[in-house]
């Protein structure tokens, strides 16, 4: 008995030891695979350069690339981008090509088919064909650097490639242009919003649809100092188009939802804050910029310092694209914000109902669709064939749903997609289809010494449209908008236009034609995705963000008249919302009238709002009350007419409900305040306000499980996590995702942390980088919500997160020669 027990114990221990050894072996193997591509010290490689290119890195891994020529420096940039962010670059490239399903499997098929219809590779090829030699040389040099890394690291790719079982293809100049157009696509809200308005038009009619179009925001404007009210939005009726486009519109809506979900594009306040202040007493100028993009891991920006024979640029770039997009050189600093241009219109093409191989052109003539057979390759599944249809205007975008039967999710056999006989389909116009030269423009900006140099450099910049802000060493500051907008004729920019109508794009207007602003110190220029101009024409957009952030910049800049770096840092972390303060001020009289009927908890909540200063910090309880009340205001005002699904589509573009509610505060008896589901007397703003407040208090009592208002801290309600694209897997999530952390702010605070109106309160948009350049100093301050590396087990994957959360920055010298805080990392030799 004792012998058997000892044998059992001995055997059990053996099994445990074997299991532990096996687990340790697996962990060792996994870590070895996951870390074999990490940055090495004193790495040597060969590349097509004129002389040795040396890459130095500081303690955060931020590279300083030093080359004999500018092209050599750009080659080094391509190498370090690939070294740190190759999988991120490949995902963006594959997304633009419509080839993600090859590596991600069936979940990416819908997005791939939709992206094939956008024809981004064809756009990039036309763009490349018209580029000047200088730009081509820059793209070739960058691609040479990426491919030099690929050649020397064939067996040491980042672990995502091993996990998905594929090897990245060589990088080409066309790929850089594809990534550039993918960025333009992410920043374009018209792709989503026009479809939503078409659905509202179909459901409720033209006049009702126009009730959901915001007029706000008003002043301040980016390029003029007028206090005029905002201009009206062009309005054109197209007859029975809404009813006839229903199937096509629904399919585009479904495809866009797939794209958003796949890439984590859960927010829409894709913009930035930027201000430049010229100082009179201390001299020089200071520029601060923080772009706002979808939350992701790794971040979408990359910190870098490039030194060549003419270049000495420090700042932020985008992996996959050469040069510095926002940063500084020895003479100027520059930063960008999204103009929020409405850059897309859909066109309703009428299909011949007797033979759906034909359509009717604008003049009524019958023409045959051009068909192209395309192959969607799917990881670990048979390929699938699709047909792309083309009219005179381009590819049919409403064919973005590849199958008539969702059984493809269950491994259906290889088959060509089926097309239904339809009365209409949709094509599209997009400003990014027009050949342009953003890389060449950026190269000229990187070498500029004055505002006028920047203004002249941007003539070839088309998409995405940006406001460029400039701060010169001598204290001059200025703003110029770059990009193109369509010259719309007889066009309603919010809904699809029939090809048979007189609606058309009569060429394009470059935003530089709107003029520029240049000021000598003491002076300030700024933008925060606010309205560009006060004039009626040309029409630019309805997607401008509420004026809350630009007003707050003005308030704080008036306090920090001789702005220092520390002042700018405090401003970038500011969490006071003028929008919230205005809304609460307008609603308090309605709430105070009901005070006697409120219970003790409701009275305490009202008291908190009455004392509130608009600060949306994690320790504010009034911020929680406001945030939940705002959610209920949106729902109670807009959902009853739209229905839940269409409501969620409309509020995806957050400027829609925020700006429209701000409009309606001045119209307390507007029909949208009436609850169409009740039979009582028509409701108004007062009724909606009280109802929303009481619902918010009830919801907060449930959420916090108590009625002690002082404990309802905003940070306990809100959070931010930094998700990796592969971080949804339960085994990978702890390693690849960062967070959650308590967070403050909102889409209306300078510290922008937008939450989805349809899925509160997790942050979906954030300050994707922060950057400050003081032109009286030789240092730049910058921080990322992550790190320089895109590889989860690398020490520089998340080493800047705590700095970002707490308002810290990395100090990056701008000298052409690296200082003692940098060490040699890579040498590229001819």
Tab-separated table of N, CA and C in Angstrom, residues 54 74 76 165 206 224 229 253 256 294 396 431 486 658 690 716 793 830:
chain	number	residue	atom	x	y	z
A	54	UNK	N	23.783	56.407	-40.333
A	54	UNK	CA	23.863	55.956	-38.947
A	54	UNK	C	22.560	56.323	-38.228
A	74	UNK	N	16.276	59.462	-45.731
A	74	UNK	CA	14.959	58.870	-45.956
A	74	UNK	C	15.069	57.351	-46.072
A	76	UNK	N	17.213	55.596	-44.405
A	76	UNK	CA	17.296	55.191	-43.007
A	76	UNK	C	15.948	55.220	-42.324
A	165	UNK	N	1.296	33.180	-40.242
A	165	UNK	CA	1.875	32.270	-41.224
A	165	UNK	C	2.141	32.876	-42.587
A	206	UNK	N	-37.551	64.319	-47.480
A	206	UNK	CA	-36.489	65.308	-47.616
A	206	UNK	C	-36.548	66.366	-46.522
A	224	UNK	N	-10.760	83.591	-40.747
A	224	UNK	CA	-11.205	84.978	-40.632
A	224	UNK	C	-11.708	85.249	-39.219
A	229	UNK	N	-22.932	84.528	-38.096
A	229	UNK	CA	-23.533	83.210	-37.893
A	229	UNK	C	-23.044	82.252	-38.975
A	253	UNK	N	-23.980	50.759	-46.623
A	253	UNK	CA	-23.999	50.930	-45.172
A	253	UNK	C	-23.449	49.704	-44.473
A	256	UNK	N	-19.609	49.489	-45.014
A	256	UNK	CA	-18.892	50.466	-44.210
A	256	UNK	C	-18.823	50.029	-42.752
A	294	UNK	N	-8.270	57.258	-33.995
A	294	UNK	CA	-8.839	56.098	-33.306
A	294	UNK	C	-7.808	55.469	-32.384
A	396	UNK	N	-18.532	50.610	-59.271
A	396	UNK	CA	-19.784	50.590	-58.511
A	396	UNK	C	-19.463	50.211	-57.068
A	431	UNK	N	-12.294	63.328	-53.656
A	431	UNK	CA	-11.203	64.229	-54.018
A	431	UNK	C	-9.859	63.508	-54.060
A	486	UNK	N	-14.466	69.982	-53.869
A	486	UNK	CA	-15.171	70.015	-55.151
A	486	UNK	C	-15.937	71.312	-55.326
A	658	UNK	N	-23.887	66.454	-31.415
A	658	UNK	CA	-23.369	67.557	-30.606
A	658	UNK	C	-23.753	68.907	-31.207
A	690	UNK	N	-35.719	67.701	-18.249
A	690	UNK	CA	-36.047	67.105	-16.950
A	690	UNK	C	-36.035	65.580	-17.051
A	716	UNK	N	-14.375	56.637	-12.662
A	716	UNK	CA	-14.929	55.295	-12.469
A	716	UNK	C	-15.950	54.955	-13.544
A	793	UNK	N	6.361	42.567	-26.904
A	793	UNK	CA	7.304	42.237	-25.846
A	793	UNK	C	8.542	43.126	-25.865
A	830	UNK	N	26.879	51.367	-48.041
A	830	UNK	CA	26.602	51.180	-49.479
A	830	UNK	C	26.843	49.745	-49.921
